[in-house]
């Protein structure tokens, strides 16, 4: 996939520059140690204009990730929001995926830096998984132990774990992986949170071993509007495999149904599932066809 070309512009430390001309130092802590924080954000072309969905929440989380990882975050978030919209205009993007990245300067030490840089780029990107229902396997890799790092931070280095899990799953012929936590309970997919339906209720892993997804929070908010009960708890693999239906959610994934986990087929028709209802509601929300945000 081509993420940029000779005309693509990025935002780098207060300036707009061509992506192909941008440079970074090969001695940076971010390159050597994965010591950086990032966000994944989506912009949608609506009937009003191009709108970046929950942009404030994403920049709030970026700042929080940096604070947890002891990476300086000196920027005004309102200015970053303004420049993100400007970035879309400069590149003439209507529907786009946006990637802010806070990274660290040259240093071979293992000491937190006193300064940092920010880059914001964007590209055209359809739904991460497309429209198909997913074949998923339980990964042999676990989510990091919360006592080893801040699992709620969207830190770059954490995604080595995600790459390993997805690569393993695809090597076995699956579309995606599902990681467990250190207690062998269900955690999340490499880049998405998980919900399952059972007897008219939705269940999702409680916070503590997972990334607190912004789309996850949106699903819970939509369920309040739609009067659907959501239960956050520790979930065993057996409990998950006994579900009526399952779906993943995330900024890149949006809402996507799961067809199988390992050898278990979820027999409820997707069109009859709560996940399908949430999928439609989410799409209406991001495209501003229904203003649920007046309520949520």
Coordinates of C-alpha atoms in Angstrom, one line a residue:
X1 CA 0.0 0.0 0.0
X2 CA 1.2 3.5 -0.8
X3 CA 1.0 5.8 2.2
X4 CA 2.5 8.8 0.5
X5 CA 3.7 10.1 -2.8
X6 CA 5.8 13.1 -4.0
X7 CA 2.9 15.5 -3.3
X8 CA 2.0 14.3 0.2
X9 CA 2.5 16.8 3.0
X10 CA 2.9 16.1 6.7
X11 CA 3.0 18.3 9.8
X12 CA 6.3 18.2 11.5
X13 CA 7.1 20.3 14.6
X14 CA 5.0 23.2 13.6
X15 CA 5.7 23.2 9.9
X16 CA 4.1 21.5 6.8
X17 CA 6.7 19.7 4.8
X18 CA 6.7 17.1 2.0
X19 CA 6.7 13.6 3.4
X20 CA 9.6 12.6 1.1
X21 CA 11.7 15.5 2.3
X22 CA 11.1 14.9 6.1
X23 CA 14.1 13.5 8.1
X24 CA 14.7 12.0 11.5
X25 CA 17.8 11.0 13.4
X26 CA 18.9 7.4 13.2
X27 CA 20.1 7.6 16.8
X28 CA 16.7 8.4 18.3
X29 CA 15.2 6.5 21.3
X30 CA 12.0 5.9 19.4
X31 CA 13.7 4.0 16.6
X32 CA 16.0 2.0 18.8
X33 CA 13.7 1.3 21.7
X34 CA 10.1 1.9 20.4
X35 CA 9.9 4.8 22.8
X36 CA 7.1 6.9 21.3
X37 CA 3.4 7.4 21.5
X38 CA 0.9 7.6 18.8
X39 CA -2.8 7.8 17.9
X40 CA -5.0 6.5 15.1
X41 CA -7.8 8.9 14.1
X42 CA -10.3 8.8 11.3
X43 CA -11.8 11.6 9.2
X44 CA -15.1 11.1 7.4
X45 CA -16.7 13.0 4.6
X46 CA -20.1 13.9 5.9
X47 CA -23.0 15.9 4.4
X48 CA -21.7 19.0 6.1
X49 CA -17.9 18.7 5.6
X50 CA -15.0 16.5 6.4
X51 CA -15.1 15.7 10.1
X52 CA -12.5 14.2 12.3
X53 CA -14.3 11.8 14.7
X54 CA -13.6 12.4 18.4
X55 CA -10.5 14.3 17.6
X56 CA -10.3 15.9 21.1
X57 CA -10.5 12.5 22.8
X58 CA -7.7 11.2 20.7
X59 CA -5.4 14.1 21.4
X60 CA -6.3 13.8 25.1
X61 CA -5.3 10.2 25.0
X62 CA -2.1 11.0 23.2
X63 CA -1.1 13.5 25.9
X64 CA -2.0 10.9 28.6
X65 CA 0.1 8.2 26.9
X66 CA 3.1 10.6 26.8
X67 CA 2.6 11.5 30.5
X68 CA 2.5 7.8 31.5
X69 CA 5.6 7.1 29.4
X70 CA 7.5 10.2 30.7
X71 CA 7.7 11.7 27.2
X72 CA 7.3 15.5 27.1
X73 CA 4.1 16.8 25.6
X74 CA 4.5 20.6 25.3
X75 CA 1.9 21.3 22.6
X76 CA -1.5 23.0 22.8
X77 CA -4.0 20.4 21.9
X78 CA -6.4 22.9 20.3
X79 CA -3.6 24.0 18.0
X80 CA -2.9 20.3 17.1
X81 CA -6.6 19.9 16.2
X82 CA -6.5 23.0 14.1
X83 CA -3.4 21.8 12.2
X84 CA -4.9 18.3 11.7
X85 CA -7.8 19.8 9.8
X86 CA -5.3 22.0 7.9
X87 CA -3.3 18.9 7.0
X88 CA -6.4 17.3 5.5
X89 CA -7.1 20.5 3.5
X90 CA -3.5 20.7 2.2
X91 CA -3.6 17.1 1.0
X92 CA -7.2 17.3 -0.2
X93 CA -8.3 14.4 1.9
X94 CA -12.0 13.8 2.6
X95 CA -12.0 10.3 4.1
X96 CA -8.7 9.6 5.7
X97 CA -6.8 7.9 8.5
X98 CA -4.7 10.3 10.6
X99 CA -1.5 9.3 12.5
X100 CA 0.0 11.7 15.1
X101 CA 3.3 10.4 16.5
X102 CA 5.3 11.9 19.4
X103 CA 8.9 10.7 19.2
X104 CA 12.1 11.2 21.0
X105 CA 15.5 12.8 20.1
X106 CA 18.9 11.1 19.7
X107 CA 20.0 9.2 22.8
X108 CA 21.3 5.7 23.4
X109 CA 20.5 6.0 27.1
X110 CA 17.5 4.4 28.9
X111 CA 16.6 7.7 30.6
X112 CA 13.5 9.7 29.7
X113 CA 14.1 12.7 27.4
X114 CA 13.6 16.3 28.2
X115 CA 12.2 17.2 24.8
X116 CA 10.3 15.5 22.0
X117 CA 9.0 16.0 18.4
X118 CA 5.6 15.6 16.9
X119 CA 4.6 14.4 13.4
X120 CA 1.1 14.2 12.0
X121 CA 0.5 12.4 8.7
X122 CA -2.6 11.1 6.9
X123 CA -3.6 8.8 4.1
X124 CA -6.6 7.4 2.3
X125 CA -7.5 4.1 4.0
X126 CA -10.6 2.0 3.8
X127 CA -11.8 -0.1 6.7
X128 CA -8.9 -2.1 8.1
X129 CA -10.6 -5.5 7.7
X130 CA -13.0 -4.6 4.9
X131 CA -16.6 -5.9 5.0
X132 CA -16.0 -9.6 5.6
X133 CA -16.6 -11.4 8.9
X134 CA -13.3 -12.5 10.5
X135 CA -11.8 -15.9 11.1
X136 CA -9.9 -15.4 14.4
X137 CA -7.6 -17.6 16.4
X138 CA -6.6 -17.5 20.1
X139 CA -3.0 -16.3 20.0
X140 CA -0.1 -18.0 21.7
X141 CA 1.1 -14.5 22.7
X142 CA -0.4 -12.6 25.7
X143 CA -1.0 -9.0 26.3
X144 CA 1.8 -7.4 28.4
X145 CA 1.6 -7.7 32.1
X146 CA 0.2 -4.4 33.5
X147 CA 3.0 -4.5 36.1
X148 CA 5.6 -4.5 33.3
X149 CA 4.3 -1.3 31.5
X150 CA 1.4 1.0 31.2
X151 CA -0.9 -1.1 29.1
X152 CA -3.4 1.8 28.8
X153 CA -0.8 4.0 27.0
X154 CA -0.8 3.8 23.2
X155 CA 3.0 3.4 23.1
X156 CA 4.7 2.4 19.9
X157 CA 6.8 -0.4 21.5
X158 CA 3.7 -2.2 22.7
X159 CA 2.8 -3.0 19.1
X160 CA 5.6 -5.4 18.6
X161 CA 3.3 -7.7 20.6
X162 CA 0.6 -6.9 18.1
X163 CA 2.8 -7.6 15.1
X164 CA 3.8 -11.0 16.5
X165 CA 0.2 -12.0 17.2
X166 CA -1.2 -10.9 13.8
X167 CA 1.7 -12.5 11.9
X168 CA 1.2 -15.8 13.7
X169 CA -2.5 -15.7 13.0
X170 CA -2.1 -15.0 9.3
X171 CA 0.6 -17.7 9.1
X172 CA -2.1 -20.2 10.3
X173 CA -4.6 -19.1 7.7
X174 CA -6.7 -16.8 10.0
X175 CA -7.6 -13.2 9.4
X176 CA -6.7 -12.0 12.9
X177 CA -5.6 -13.0 16.4
X178 CA -7.2 -12.6 19.8
X179 CA -4.8 -12.2 22.7
X180 CA -5.4 -13.3 26.3
X181 CA -4.1 -11.6 29.4
X182 CA -1.6 -13.0 32.0
X183 CA -4.6 -14.7 33.7
X184 CA -5.7 -16.5 30.5
X185 CA -8.8 -14.3 30.2
X186 CA -9.8 -12.6 27.0
X187 CA -8.0 -9.3 26.4
X188 CA -8.2 -7.8 22.9
X189 CA -7.2 -8.2 19.3
X190 CA -3.8 -6.8 18.2
X191 CA -5.4 -3.5 17.2
X192 CA -9.1 -3.7 18.4
X193 CA -11.3 -4.3 21.4
X194 CA -13.8 -7.1 21.6
X195 CA -17.5 -7.5 22.5
X196 CA -19.7 -10.5 22.5
X197 CA -23.4 -11.0 22.7
X198 CA -25.2 -13.5 24.9
X199 CA -28.9 -13.7 25.6
X200 CA -29.5 -10.1 24.5
X201 CA -26.6 -8.5 26.5
X202 CA -23.2 -7.4 25.4
X203 CA -20.0 -8.3 27.3
X204 CA -16.5 -6.9 27.0
X205 CA -13.3 -7.3 29.0
X206 CA -13.0 -4.8 31.9
X207 CA -10.2 -2.2 31.9
X208 CA -6.8 -3.2 33.4
X209 CA -5.2 -5.5 30.8
X210 CA -6.4 -3.7 27.6
X211 CA -6.2 -0.4 25.8
X212 CA -9.1 1.8 26.7
X213 CA -10.3 2.2 23.1
X214 CA -12.1 5.3 22.0
X215 CA -14.3 3.2 19.7
X216 CA -14.9 0.9 22.6
X217 CA -16.1 3.8 24.7
X218 CA -18.3 4.9 21.8
X219 CA -19.9 1.5 21.6
X220 CA -20.8 1.6 25.3
X221 CA -22.2 5.1 24.8
X222 CA -24.3 3.9 21.9
X223 CA -25.6 1.0 23.9
X224 CA -26.9 3.4 26.6
X225 CA -28.8 5.3 23.9
X226 CA -30.1 2.1 22.4
X227 CA -31.0 0.6 25.8
X228 CA -28.6 -2.3 25.4
X229 CA -27.0 -3.6 28.6
X230 CA -23.2 -3.8 28.6
X231 CA -21.3 -5.8 31.2
X232 CA -17.6 -5.2 31.7
X233 CA -15.9 -8.2 33.4
X234 CA -13.2 -10.8 33.2
X235 CA -14.1 -13.2 30.4
X236 CA -12.9 -16.8 29.9
X237 CA -12.2 -18.3 26.5
X238 CA -15.0 -20.9 27.2
X239 CA -17.4 -18.1 27.9
X240 CA -16.5 -16.3 24.8
X241 CA -16.8 -19.4 22.6
X242 CA -20.3 -19.9 24.0
X243 CA -21.4 -16.5 22.7
X244 CA -24.2 -15.9 20.3
X245 CA -22.1 -13.4 18.3
X246 CA -18.8 -11.5 18.5
X247 CA -17.4 -8.3 17.1
X248 CA -14.2 -6.3 17.1
X249 CA -14.1 -2.5 17.3
X250 CA -11.5 0.2 16.8
X251 CA -10.7 3.3 14.9
X252 CA -9.1 1.4 12.0
X253 CA -11.4 -1.6 12.2
X254 CA -14.6 0.4 13.0
X255 CA -17.2 -2.3 13.8
X256 CA -16.5 -5.7 12.3
X257 CA -18.1 -9.1 12.9
X258 CA -16.3 -12.3 13.9
X259 CA -17.4 -15.4 12.1
X260 CA -15.2 -18.0 14.0
X261 CA -12.8 -18.2 16.8
X262 CA -10.6 -21.2 16.4
X263 CA -13.0 -24.0 15.3
X264 CA -16.1 -22.4 16.9
X265 CA -18.6 -20.9 14.4
X266 CA -21.0 -18.2 15.8
X267 CA -24.2 -19.3 14.3
X268 CA -26.4 -16.2 14.9
X269 CA -26.9 -14.4 11.6
X270 CA -24.9 -11.2 11.7
X271 CA -27.9 -9.1 10.5
X272 CA -29.8 -10.3 13.5
X273 CA -27.1 -9.5 16.0
X274 CA -26.5 -6.6 18.4
X275 CA -23.2 -6.1 16.7
X276 CA -24.9 -5.4 13.4
X277 CA -27.1 -2.9 15.1
X278 CA -24.1 -1.2 16.6
X279 CA -22.3 -1.3 13.3
X280 CA -25.2 0.7 11.7
X281 CA -25.5 3.1 14.6
X282 CA -21.7 3.7 14.5
X283 CA -21.7 4.4 10.8
X284 CA -24.6 6.8 11.2
X285 CA -22.8 8.6 14.0
X286 CA -19.4 9.1 12.2
X287 CA -21.2 10.2 9.0
X288 CA -23.5 12.5 11.0
X289 CA -26.6 10.9 9.6
X290 CA -28.0 10.7 13.2
X291 CA -26.7 12.9 15.9
X292 CA -26.4 10.5 18.8
X293 CA -23.8 12.8 20.2
X294 CA -26.6 15.1 21.4
X295 CA -27.3 12.4 23.8
X296 CA -24.0 10.7 24.4

